GROMACS .gro file of N, CA, C and O in nm:
model
  316
    1LEU      N    1  -0.048  -0.739  -4.071
    1LEU     CA    2  -0.144  -0.648  -3.996
    1LEU      C    3  -0.114  -0.826  -3.868
    1LEU      O    4  -0.133  -0.764  -3.731
    2THR      N    5  -0.132  -0.929  -3.947
    2THR     CA    6  -0.123  -1.072  -3.890
    2THR      C    7   0.022  -1.055  -3.798
    2THR      O    8   0.006  -1.138  -3.681
    3ARG      N    9   0.106  -1.068  -3.871
    3ARG     CA   10   0.257  -1.052  -3.774
    3ARG      C   11   0.271  -0.976  -3.697
    3ARG      O   12   0.284  -1.014  -3.577
    4LEU      N   13   0.232  -0.845  -3.698
    4LEU     CA   14   0.227  -0.726  -3.574
    4LEU      C   15   0.088  -0.829  -3.435
    4LEU      O   16   0.136  -0.839  -3.353
    5PHE      N   17   0.000  -0.908  -3.490
    5PHE     CA   18  -0.076  -0.919  -3.383
    5PHE      C   19  -0.022  -1.060  -3.344
    5PHE      O   20   0.009  -1.082  -3.219
    6THR      N   21   0.020  -1.150  -3.434
    6THR     CA   22   0.075  -1.266  -3.370
    6THR      C   23   0.236  -1.235  -3.300
    6THR      O   24   0.231  -1.269  -3.136
    7GLU      N   25   0.320  -1.133  -3.302
    7GLU     CA   26   0.418  -1.088  -3.171
    7GLU      C   27   0.346  -1.025  -3.095
    7GLU      O   28   0.411  -1.073  -2.976
    8ARG      N   29   0.232  -0.950  -3.066
    8ARG     CA   30   0.180  -0.890  -2.937
    8ARG      C   31   0.139  -1.002  -2.886
    8ARG      O   32   0.143  -0.969  -2.772
    9PHE      N   33   0.038  -1.098  -2.915
    9PHE     CA   34  -0.028  -1.180  -2.853
    9PHE      C   35   0.036  -1.335  -2.845
    9PHE      O   36  -0.039  -1.452  -2.755
   10GLY      N   37   0.143  -1.351  -2.954
   10GLY     CA   38   0.181  -1.461  -2.918
   10GLY      C   39   0.115  -1.586  -2.968
   10GLY      O   40   0.126  -1.718  -2.933
   11THR      N   41   0.013  -1.536  -3.073
   11THR     CA   42  -0.097  -1.641  -3.127
   11THR      C   43  -0.133  -1.548  -3.244
   11THR      O   44  -0.123  -1.479  -3.255
   12SER      N   45  -0.188  -1.672  -3.332
   12SER     CA   46  -0.248  -1.632  -3.452
   12SER      C   47  -0.362  -1.527  -3.428
   12SER      O   48  -0.437  -1.628  -3.316
   13PRO      N   49  -0.429  -1.458  -3.509
   13PRO     CA   50  -0.541  -1.399  -3.477
   13PRO      C   51  -0.630  -1.511  -3.512
   13PRO      O   52  -0.739  -1.476  -3.428
   14MET      N   53  -0.682  -1.619  -3.615
   14MET     CA   54  -0.792  -1.712  -3.579
   14MET      C   55  -0.783  -1.802  -3.473
   14MET      O   56  -0.858  -1.828  -3.404
   15ALA      N   57  -0.667  -1.820  -3.454
   15ALA     CA   58  -0.628  -1.890  -3.301
   15ALA      C   59  -0.672  -1.827  -3.181
   15ALA      O   60  -0.724  -1.916  -3.058
   16PHE      N   61  -0.643  -1.707  -3.151
   16PHE     CA   62  -0.664  -1.618  -3.025
   16PHE      C   63  -0.863  -1.629  -3.059
   16PHE      O   64  -0.914  -1.583  -2.955
   17TYR      N   65  -0.909  -1.592  -3.188
   17TYR     CA   66  -1.058  -1.562  -3.178
   17TYR      C   67  -1.120  -1.727  -3.086
   17TYR      O   68  -1.213  -1.703  -3.072
   18ARG      N   69  -1.059  -1.823  -3.176
   18ARG     CA   70  -1.087  -1.966  -3.156
   18ARG      C   71  -1.120  -1.969  -3.001
   18ARG      O   72  -1.201  -2.045  -2.916
   19GLN      N   73  -1.023  -1.951  -2.940
   19GLN     CA   74  -0.999  -1.954  -2.787
   19GLN      C   75  -1.122  -1.884  -2.717
   19GLN      O   76  -1.167  -1.905  -2.606
   20LEU      N   77  -1.110  -1.751  -2.807
   20LEU     CA   78  -1.233  -1.677  -2.759
   20LEU      C   79  -1.376  -1.736  -2.747
   20LEU      O   80  -1.457  -1.730  -2.638
   21ARG      N   81  -1.374  -1.807  -2.810
   21ARG     CA   82  -1.545  -1.909  -2.837
   21ARG      C   83  -1.504  -1.997  -2.743
   21ARG      O   84  -1.637  -2.019  -2.693
   22LEU      N   85  -1.430  -2.026  -2.757
   22LEU     CA   86  -1.395  -2.211  -2.664
   22LEU      C   87  -1.417  -2.152  -2.508
   22LEU      O   88  -1.494  -2.178  -2.426
   23ASP      N   89  -1.372  -2.013  -2.453
   23ASP     CA   90  -1.354  -1.990  -2.323
   23ASP      C   91  -1.530  -1.963  -2.328
   23ASP      O   92  -1.599  -1.964  -2.194
   24ALA      N   93  -1.589  -1.883  -2.405
   24ALA     CA   94  -1.741  -1.854  -2.399
   24ALA      C   95  -1.812  -1.969  -2.363
   24ALA      O   96  -1.886  -1.977  -2.266
   25ALA      N   97  -1.777  -2.041  -2.454
   25ALA     CA   98  -1.876  -2.209  -2.448
   25ALA      C   99  -1.854  -2.263  -2.308
   25ALA      O  100  -1.909  -2.354  -2.266
   26ARG      N  101  -1.708  -2.306  -2.292
   26ARG     CA  102  -1.694  -2.318  -2.187
   26ARG      C  103  -1.734  -2.295  -2.043
   26ARG      O  104  -1.831  -2.322  -1.957
   27LYS      N  105  -1.798  -2.137  -2.036
   27LYS     CA  106  -1.870  -2.107  -1.925
   27LYS      C  107  -2.029  -2.128  -1.971
   27LYS      O  108  -2.120  -2.108  -1.844
   28LEU      N  109  -2.070  -2.179  -2.028
   28LEU     CA  110  -2.190  -2.241  -2.114
   28LEU      C  111  -2.219  -2.386  -2.081
   28LEU      O  112  -2.340  -2.455  -2.073
   29VAL      N  113  -2.164  -2.436  -2.059
   29VAL     CA  114  -2.105  -2.613  -2.048
   29VAL      C  115  -2.161  -2.612  -1.925
   29VAL      O  116  -2.245  -2.715  -1.907
   30LEU      N  117  -2.151  -2.599  -1.816
   30LEU     CA  118  -2.144  -2.612  -1.660
   30LEU      C  119  -2.327  -2.546  -1.626
   30LEU      O  120  -2.384  -2.637  -1.610
   31PRO      N  121  -2.308  -2.446  -1.651
   31PRO     CA  122  -2.448  -2.380  -1.574
   31PRO      C  123  -2.603  -2.357  -1.628
   31PRO      O  124  -2.684  -2.366  -1.582
   32THR      N  125  -2.577  -2.423  -1.785
   32THR     CA  126  -2.705  -2.437  -1.859
   32THR      C  127  -2.709  -2.575  -1.873
   32THR      O  128  -2.696  -2.668  -1.888
   33ARG      N  129  -2.855  -2.570  -1.923
   33ARG     CA  130  -2.922  -2.727  -1.978
   33ARG      C  131  -2.902  -2.708  -2.140
   33ARG      O  132  -2.958  -2.774  -2.165
   34MET      N  133  -2.865  -2.636  -2.202
   34MET     CA  134  -2.816  -2.611  -2.355
   34MET      C  135  -2.750  -2.721  -2.396
   34MET      O  136  -2.688  -2.775  -2.354
   35THR      N  137  -2.807  -2.774  -2.494
   35THR     CA  138  -2.732  -2.920  -2.558
   35THR      C  139  -2.587  -2.850  -2.563
   35THR      O  140  -2.531  -2.729  -2.680
   36VAL      N  141  -2.495  -3.000  -2.633
   36VAL     CA  142  -2.384  -2.946  -2.734
   36VAL      C  143  -2.383  -2.857  -2.808
   36VAL      O  144  -2.320  -2.766  -2.838
   37ALA      N  145  -2.451  -2.927  -2.899
   37ALA     CA  146  -2.536  -2.834  -3.037
   37ALA      C  147  -2.551  -2.690  -3.030
   37ALA      O  148  -2.494  -2.646  -3.088
   38GLU      N  149  -2.618  -2.666  -2.909
   38GLU     CA  150  -2.658  -2.560  -2.917
   38GLU      C  151  -2.582  -2.434  -2.855
   38GLU      O  152  -2.512  -2.369  -2.875
   39ILE      N  153  -2.493  -2.524  -2.774
   39ILE     CA  154  -2.375  -2.428  -2.741
   39ILE      C  155  -2.272  -2.387  -2.840
   39ILE      O  156  -2.183  -2.300  -2.896
   40ALA      N  157  -2.258  -2.516  -2.934
   40ALA     CA  158  -2.166  -2.511  -3.074
   40ALA      C  159  -2.223  -2.390  -3.160
   40ALA      O  160  -2.151  -2.318  -3.185
   41ASP      N  161  -2.365  -2.379  -3.173
   41ASP     CA  162  -2.398  -2.310  -3.251
   41ASP      C  163  -2.377  -2.151  -3.169
   41ASP      O  164  -2.370  -2.108  -3.256
   42ALA      N  165  -2.401  -2.138  -3.083
   42ALA     CA  166  -2.419  -2.017  -2.978
   42ALA      C  167  -2.316  -1.914  -3.004
   42ALA      O  168  -2.262  -1.805  -3.004
   43THR      N  169  -2.205  -2.014  -3.002
   43THR     CA  170  -2.024  -1.976  -2.977
   43THR      C  171  -1.976  -1.964  -3.143
   43THR      O  172  -1.851  -1.998  -3.137
   44GLY      N  173  -2.048  -1.967  -3.245
   44GLY     CA  174  -1.990  -1.982  -3.393
   44GLY      C  175  -1.945  -2.106  -3.411
   44GLY      O  176  -1.869  -2.093  -3.516
   45PHE      N  177  -1.921  -2.226  -3.399
   45PHE     CA  178  -1.897  -2.359  -3.444
   45PHE      C  179  -1.946  -2.376  -3.536
   45PHE      O  180  -2.087  -2.383  -3.506
   46HIS      N  181  -1.941  -2.452  -3.643
   46HIS     CA  182  -2.000  -2.521  -3.801
   46HIS      C  183  -2.096  -2.658  -3.725
   46HIS      O  184  -2.194  -2.697  -3.818
   47SER      N  185  -2.040  -2.710  -3.608
   47SER     CA  186  -2.111  -2.824  -3.624
   47SER      C  187  -2.066  -2.892  -3.426
   47SER      O  188  -1.975  -2.862  -3.379
   48ALA      N  189  -2.183  -2.994  -3.365
   48ALA     CA  190  -2.128  -3.002  -3.233
   48ALA      C  191  -1.992  -3.078  -3.267
   48ALA      O  192  -1.907  -3.125  -3.170
   49GLY      N  193  -2.004  -3.181  -3.355
   49GLY     CA  194  -1.868  -3.283  -3.335
   49GLY      C  195  -1.746  -3.194  -3.399
   49GLY      O  196  -1.646  -3.229  -3.264
   50HIS      N  197  -1.732  -3.130  -3.471
   50HIS     CA  198  -1.616  -2.966  -3.444
   50HIS      C  199  -1.566  -2.916  -3.333
   50HIS      O  200  -1.492  -2.931  -3.291
   51PHE      N  201  -1.704  -2.922  -3.276
   51PHE     CA  202  -1.684  -2.805  -3.139
   51PHE      C  203  -1.627  -2.883  -3.037
   51PHE      O  204  -1.521  -2.888  -2.968
   52SER      N  205  -1.679  -3.042  -3.028
   52SER     CA  206  -1.644  -3.092  -2.903
   52SER      C  207  -1.478  -3.108  -2.945
   52SER      O  208  -1.403  -3.170  -2.850
   53ASN      N  209  -1.429  -3.179  -3.095
   53ASN     CA  210  -1.300  -3.197  -3.074
   53ASN      C  211  -1.205  -3.081  -3.041
   53ASN      O  212  -1.103  -3.088  -2.978
   54GLN      N  213  -1.239  -2.951  -3.079
   54GLN     CA  214  -1.171  -2.812  -3.077
   54GLN      C  215  -1.162  -2.818  -2.871
   54GLN      O  216  -1.069  -2.804  -2.843
   55TYR      N  217  -1.292  -2.873  -2.828
   55TYR     CA  218  -1.304  -2.822  -2.659
   55TYR      C  219  -1.219  -2.944  -2.654
   55TYR      O  220  -1.144  -2.908  -2.524
   56LEU      N  221  -1.194  -3.068  -2.688
   56LEU     CA  222  -1.146  -3.175  -2.605
   56LEU      C  223  -0.974  -3.087  -2.622
   56LEU      O  224  -0.910  -3.136  -2.535
   57HIS      N  225  -0.948  -3.047  -2.763
   57HIS     CA  226  -0.822  -3.016  -2.800
   57HIS      C  227  -0.804  -2.899  -2.664
   57HIS      O  228  -0.660  -2.880  -2.612
   58ALA      N  229  -0.849  -2.802  -2.613
   58ALA     CA  230  -0.834  -2.724  -2.546
   58ALA      C  231  -0.846  -2.719  -2.408
   58ALA      O  232  -0.768  -2.688  -2.356
   59PHE      N  233  -0.923  -2.796  -2.375
   59PHE     CA  234  -0.956  -2.805  -2.230
   59PHE      C  235  -0.908  -2.976  -2.157
   59PHE      O  236  -0.942  -3.048  -2.077
   60GLY      N  237  -0.869  -3.078  -2.278
   60GLY     CA  238  -0.853  -3.210  -2.224
   60GLY      C  239  -0.905  -3.278  -2.187
   60GLY      O  240  -0.928  -3.438  -2.151
   61GLU      N  241  -1.088  -3.266  -2.210
   61GLU     CA  242  -1.169  -3.344  -2.196
   61GLU      C  243  -1.317  -3.270  -2.314
   61GLU      O  244  -1.306  -3.158  -2.324
   62ARG      N  245  -1.402  -3.332  -2.311
   62ARG     CA  246  -1.476  -3.346  -2.413
   62ARG      C  247  -1.607  -3.248  -2.306
   62ARG      O  248  -1.579  -3.265  -2.202
   63PRO      N  249  -1.667  -3.166  -2.419
   63PRO     CA  250  -1.787  -3.073  -2.309
   63PRO      C  251  -1.847  -3.165  -2.243
   63PRO      O  252  -1.917  -3.152  -2.182
   64SER      N  253  -1.906  -3.288  -2.262
   64SER     CA  254  -2.018  -3.372  -2.223
   64SER      C  255  -1.953  -3.451  -2.074
   64SER      O  256  -2.001  -3.471  -2.025
   65ALA      N  257  -1.818  -3.436  -2.135
   65ALA     CA  258  -1.759  -3.535  -1.994
   65ALA      C  259  -1.729  -3.391  -1.918
   65ALA      O  260  -1.744  -3.458  -1.767
   66ALA      N  261  -1.730  -3.283  -1.911
   66ALA     CA  262  -1.726  -3.182  -1.848
   66ALA      C  263  -1.788  -3.159  -1.765
   66ALA      O  264  -1.827  -3.114  -1.653
   67ARG      N  265  -1.949  -3.155  -1.816
   67ARG     CA  266  -2.029  -3.103  -1.758
   67ARG      C  267  -2.045  -3.266  -1.695
   67ARG      O  268  -2.135  -3.199  -1.562
   68ILE      N  269  -2.061  -3.381  -1.693
   68ILE     CA  270  -2.037  -3.514  -1.575
   68ILE      C  271  -1.975  -3.490  -1.488
   68ILE      O  272  -2.034  -3.489  -1.382
   69GLU      N  273  -1.851  -3.453  -1.528
   69GLU     CA  274  -1.729  -3.438  -1.442
   69GLU      C  275  -1.785  -3.311  -1.339
   69GLU      O  276  -1.832  -3.306  -1.177
   70GLY      N  277  -1.851  -3.235  -1.368
   70GLY     CA  278  -1.878  -3.054  -1.292
   70GLY      C  279  -2.026  -3.106  -1.215
   70GLY      O  280  -2.051  -3.076  -1.098
   71SER      N  281  -2.100  -3.195  -1.287
   71SER     CA  282  -2.205  -3.247  -1.199
   71SER      C  283  -2.165  -3.334  -1.094
   71SER      O  284  -2.227  -3.313  -0.949
   72PHE      N  285  -2.120  -3.410  -1.114
   72PHE     CA  286  -2.006  -3.494  -0.980
   72PHE      C  287  -1.994  -3.386  -0.910
   72PHE      O  288  -2.001  -3.408  -0.732
   73ARG      N  289  -1.883  -3.350  -0.922
   73ARG     CA  290  -1.834  -3.219  -0.829
   73ARG      C  291  -1.930  -3.137  -0.734
   73ARG      O  292  -1.952  -3.130  -0.653
   74ASP      N  293  -2.054  -3.072  -0.830
   74ASP     CA  294  -2.145  -3.003  -0.730
   74ASP      C  295  -2.202  -3.080  -0.696
   74ASP      O  296  -2.259  -3.038  -0.551
   75ALA      N  297  -2.240  -3.197  -0.663
   75ALA     CA  298  -2.314  -3.281  -0.585
   75ALA      C  299  -2.229  -3.337  -0.432
   75ALA      O  300  -2.256  -3.302  -0.331
   76SER      N  301  -2.122  -3.344  -0.487
   76SER     CA  302  -1.991  -3.383  -0.380
   76SER      C  303  -1.998  -3.267  -0.282
   76SER      O  304  -1.943  -3.225  -0.176
   77GLU      N  305  -1.986  -3.127  -0.344
   77GLU     CA  306  -1.961  -2.999  -0.227
   77GLU      C  307  -2.106  -3.001  -0.163
   77GLU      O  308  -2.053  -2.979  -0.054
   78ASN      N  309  -2.231  -3.032  -0.207
   78ASN     CA  310  -2.373  -3.051  -0.129
   78ASN      C  311  -2.376  -3.113  -0.011
   78ASN      O  312  -2.441  -3.135   0.086
   79ASP      N  313  -2.242  -3.252   0.014
   79ASP     CA  314  -2.260  -3.335   0.128
   79ASP      C  315  -2.224  -3.286   0.267
   79ASP      O  316  -2.113  -3.189   0.259
   0.00000   0.00000   0.00000
């Protein structure tokens, strides 16, 4: 079953599921006031540190940095 999944989607089931959770987390980083720990918990990560490392690997920046960058982007869009 794993082999068929990997052939069909080009990734393992675990990697696919992790990416789904990271995509859901990314949608929570900017528009909410949830802490990184709360987002990690809400999306099934065991710790904020592990979540932050996985987010960095997937998106090239830590969730806290994405939040800061997003707030600067939002502020500059209002000028």
